[in-house]
Amino acid sequence: MKRFIYFFAACLLAFNVVAQTKIELALEALNSGDDATVVQYTTEILAEQPKNTPALTLRASANSRLGNFDAAFSDINAAIKHWRKKYEAEVTLSDLYLTRSYLYVAIGDEAAALADMDVAVKKGGRNAAEYYDKRADFYVERDFYDLAEADYHMAAKKNPYNVDYQVKEGLAILLQGRVEEAEKRLEKLVKFYPLNAEAQRWYAYVFYLKEDYKSSIDQYIKYMAMADQMDLTVFIESSKQEFDYAIDAITAQMKLENDDYFWDYIRARVYRENRHFVEALTDLKRIEEHLGVETLETFVLEEMAVNYEQLEEFPQSIYYYSILIVQNEENSVAEVYYNLKRANVYCYMGEADKALEDCEKALRTSMDYAPWAYYLKGRAEELKKEYEAAILDYTQSLAYVENNQYAHLKRGKLYLMYRQDTVSAMQDFERVLELDTVVVSSSCRHYALMYLGRTAEAKAWMADILERYSDRPVHYCDAACLYACMGEAEEAMKYLRQGLEMGYRNLRHFEIDSDFDSLRDRPDFKELINTYKQKASEEKRN
């Protein structure tokens, strides 16, 4: 939806009529997200000029963002009906059909959306290339790559001077699995148009698909050196295959651009994605020292918060999330996101009241992250031993997003242990098994198996996780948690020692997690935790 709003805003130009100032104000309000003001200004214009097509279309855009789709359709239909040639400088008839097509997409009527895109293409005239391109984008989003290829080809044919259409055609070919054909096309484009960032990007993707990760890294660095905004996914995945090569390549680029801290950030991202958190923070702190924390971009601050969180340095993580919250006070969605990120860290710290405060603020501000907010609120209530409230919160979270295996697991545990509702608990645990079917770092299947009495399977699943992620201390502590729940204290202590020896330092976890209740009175458990508390203090001093 946002795409069509900004596309349409770009099409509207100030025009020499009485309403010019209000149209400009409405456009400014639209771009700042103040939809109510857009509606106000355009309604005033339309009171005097009820057939003013640009005003009708702006109001349709604002109403669509407000969720008032009936009003939006009414306005865009009127705009199409009243459109005349005199408005062509501000908005073409094809623009209007394209705008309505995006409205249809928003309400899920894709057949009607495509029909309007077809009309936009047919009426496109000398600007037909633009509408072929938009329809091709629609096809790509739905994996109709052959249809997208045909439309991008027509766009390039209609406007051969726009290289982006040729690049997109190459991408559509690539997405159909015709790698060699796409490689030839993209190689030619990067040769003749070396400053086209998207050509460089997709040429790098060709190398990634061919598993030539070093070439992919080299090519992607060329892309990053010229792109304003970028998707780092391919570069990060290539770095996981050739980590040392990626670090060396970034370091070499840093020397070429020694006044640009962008590459410190890129190297920090590669370090973090490959679990070198200390090295990542070294690069990030260098940026902070040179630029000052008050001038740091959001993406740098978030990277610092995440790395400290991964290191279980929670107070530092809280510090940076708090800055992000203040920095995004004018952006309610971003502010809510960082409130919930901070709430998550507070839960790890056992600071239930602060976590609840952040969750409740998030829910008051915006419902964009409601499933996550209710889930975290449930965790915080559980920490406070407010188990009925926690069950209600987990249930509310699942009402928004039913396929959250963690919410099912946590609610099931509370049903079993505090309501003695075995039937409901077993239903939740069975649902976890349906959702959690692959051995990944975030898996919780082993706990559901344990609660269902399938302990041998639970141990086997845990063993598979440890085998796959043998270098991650958190999973050894997870194994300790599992065995503690099963009453196998010696095995639990063995895994706990191993996790702590490997560097796990969230010692507060063992003090507040009820899964460790069976170990908490053991002298060797107390001694072990106290020993590592002292070590953690020494590490911080050093």
XYZ file of C-alpha atoms in Angstrom, residues 181-391:
211
model
C 21.359 -16.929 -19.598
C 20.888 -14.425 -16.775
C 24.640 -14.333 -16.152
C 25.349 -13.361 -19.765
C 22.756 -10.589 -19.696
C 23.847 -9.181 -16.350
C 27.549 -9.442 -17.218
C 26.879 -7.314 -20.289
C 24.912 -4.784 -18.258
C 27.578 -4.349 -15.555
C 30.169 -3.925 -18.309
C 28.299 -1.191 -20.180
C 26.568 0.370 -17.161
C 29.089 -0.032 -14.310
C 27.298 2.558 -12.147
C 23.966 0.736 -12.151
C 23.798 -0.603 -8.606
C 20.986 -3.108 -9.206
C 22.878 -4.706 -12.095
C 25.862 -5.151 -9.771
C 23.602 -6.577 -7.066
C 21.986 -9.266 -9.199
C 25.253 -10.142 -10.896
C 26.563 -10.880 -7.379
C 23.517 -13.078 -6.820
C 24.452 -15.101 -9.922
C 27.800 -15.957 -8.331
C 26.036 -16.847 -5.077
C 23.754 -19.281 -6.894
C 26.798 -20.810 -8.584
C 28.360 -21.208 -5.091
C 31.261 -18.989 -6.130
C 31.104 -17.140 -2.823
C 34.344 -15.195 -3.176
C 33.221 -13.694 -6.491
C 29.814 -12.994 -4.958
C 31.489 -11.096 -2.101
C 33.696 -9.086 -4.479
C 30.771 -8.191 -6.717
C 28.534 -7.326 -3.788
C 31.128 -4.929 -2.415
C 31.011 -3.089 -5.752
C 27.245 -2.872 -5.342
C 27.439 -1.630 -1.745
C 29.963 1.043 -2.701
C 27.372 2.731 -4.928
C 23.936 1.815 -3.533
C 21.965 4.181 -1.301
C 19.838 1.434 0.221
C 20.614 -2.241 0.151
C 19.590 -5.742 1.051
C 22.568 -7.473 2.685
C 21.069 -10.979 2.680
C 23.155 -12.438 -0.159
C 26.348 -10.831 1.126
C 25.796 -12.150 4.652
C 25.023 -15.657 3.397
C 28.150 -15.604 1.217
C 30.200 -14.444 4.219
C 29.030 -17.494 6.176
C 30.695 -19.664 3.534
C 33.841 -17.532 3.183
C 34.071 -15.611 6.451
C 37.791 -14.781 6.442
C 37.663 -13.743 2.783
C 34.686 -11.460 3.459
C 36.431 -9.777 6.400
C 39.590 -9.256 4.333
C 37.596 -7.848 1.403
C 35.732 -5.383 3.628
C 38.957 -4.359 5.365
C 40.555 -3.663 1.980
C 37.572 -1.507 1.016
C 37.846 0.349 4.329
C 41.402 1.323 3.429
C 40.226 2.688 0.084
C 37.558 4.785 1.805
C 39.285 5.555 5.090
C 36.894 8.369 5.997
C 33.736 6.322 5.582
C 32.473 4.508 8.687
C 29.883 2.716 6.581
C 32.364 -0.135 6.103
C 32.902 -0.421 9.861
C 29.175 -1.061 10.079
C 29.240 -3.622 7.248
C 32.144 -5.469 8.861
C 30.327 -5.386 12.207
C 27.271 -6.941 10.555
C 29.388 -9.750 9.111
C 31.039 -10.312 12.487
C 27.674 -10.414 14.256
C 26.009 -12.712 11.700
C 28.947 -15.082 12.160
C 28.662 -14.805 15.969
C 31.804 -12.735 16.561
C 30.028 -10.286 18.839
C 33.056 -8.757 20.568
C 34.706 -7.965 17.224
C 31.426 -6.503 15.972
C 31.222 -4.192 18.961
C 34.831 -3.104 18.446
C 33.883 -1.776 14.999
C 30.659 -0.237 16.242
C 32.341 1.492 19.185
C 34.836 3.003 16.758
C 31.921 4.562 14.870
C 30.456 5.839 18.144
C 33.775 7.336 19.268
C 34.197 9.257 16.017
C 30.606 10.389 15.467
C 29.167 10.543 18.994
C 26.223 8.503 20.225
C 23.796 11.406 19.719
C 24.436 11.434 15.941
C 24.402 7.691 15.304
C 21.939 6.338 12.761
C 19.191 3.983 13.914
C 20.739 0.967 12.199
C 24.046 1.457 14.067
C 22.343 1.884 17.442
C 20.231 -1.211 16.860
C 23.296 -3.214 15.890
C 24.981 -2.192 19.156
C 21.906 -3.139 21.185
C 21.654 -6.532 19.484
C 25.334 -7.385 19.960
C 25.239 -6.519 23.655
C 22.067 -8.599 23.962
C 23.797 -11.566 22.322
C 26.683 -11.215 24.782
C 24.160 -11.109 27.657
C 25.432 -7.649 28.541
C 21.865 -6.603 29.186
C 22.307 -3.179 30.850
C 24.279 -1.973 27.816
C 21.644 -3.410 25.490
C 18.928 -1.589 27.450
C 20.927 1.646 27.146
C 20.936 1.546 23.342
C 17.325 0.405 23.025
C 16.356 3.330 25.264
C 18.137 5.739 22.917
C 16.322 4.167 19.969
C 12.958 4.649 21.692
C 13.629 8.359 22.218
C 15.015 8.712 18.697
C 11.807 7.266 17.218
C 9.200 9.109 19.286
C 7.753 10.613 16.089
C 7.475 7.189 14.450
C 4.966 5.197 16.471
C 5.589 1.861 14.739
C 9.362 2.050 15.245
C 8.941 3.290 18.822
C 6.704 0.306 19.636
C 9.182 -2.082 18.025
C 12.053 -0.843 20.203
C 9.851 -0.781 23.307
C 9.221 -4.480 22.754
C 12.875 -5.218 22.022
C 13.679 -3.600 25.366
C 10.859 -5.503 27.075
C 12.363 -8.737 25.785
C 15.712 -7.861 27.363
C 14.001 -6.883 30.620
C 12.421 -10.361 30.649
C 15.859 -11.944 30.312
C 17.006 -9.807 33.240
C 14.005 -10.777 35.350
C 12.814 -7.152 35.437
C 9.155 -8.085 35.065
C 7.630 -4.728 36.050
C 9.745 -2.822 33.530
C 8.936 -5.365 30.832
C 5.221 -5.007 31.573
C 5.485 -1.233 31.421
C 7.065 -1.411 27.965
C 4.487 -3.927 26.706
C 1.554 -1.884 27.963
C 2.980 1.284 26.438
C 3.425 -0.530 23.132
C -0.191 -1.718 23.150
C -1.446 1.786 23.973
C 0.582 3.306 21.147
C -0.055 0.914 18.263
C -1.394 -2.571 17.596
C 1.127 -3.235 14.818
C 3.077 -5.625 17.042
C 0.178 -6.825 19.202
C 0.962 -10.587 18.948
C 4.526 -10.015 20.123
C 3.453 -7.510 22.784
C 0.955 -9.917 24.349
C 3.474 -12.764 24.216
C 6.113 -10.703 26.052
C 3.475 -9.466 28.467
C 2.687 -13.111 29.229
C 6.358 -13.804 29.917
C 6.520 -10.848 32.293
C 3.346 -11.916 34.125
C 4.795 -15.411 34.437
C 7.950 -13.966 36.011
C 5.703 -12.232 38.559
C 3.949 -15.576 39.180
C 0.693 -14.054 37.917
C -0.111 -17.241 36.082
C -3.757 -16.609 35.198
C -2.826 -13.234 33.706
C -0.013 -14.913 31.771
C -2.409 -17.517 30.343
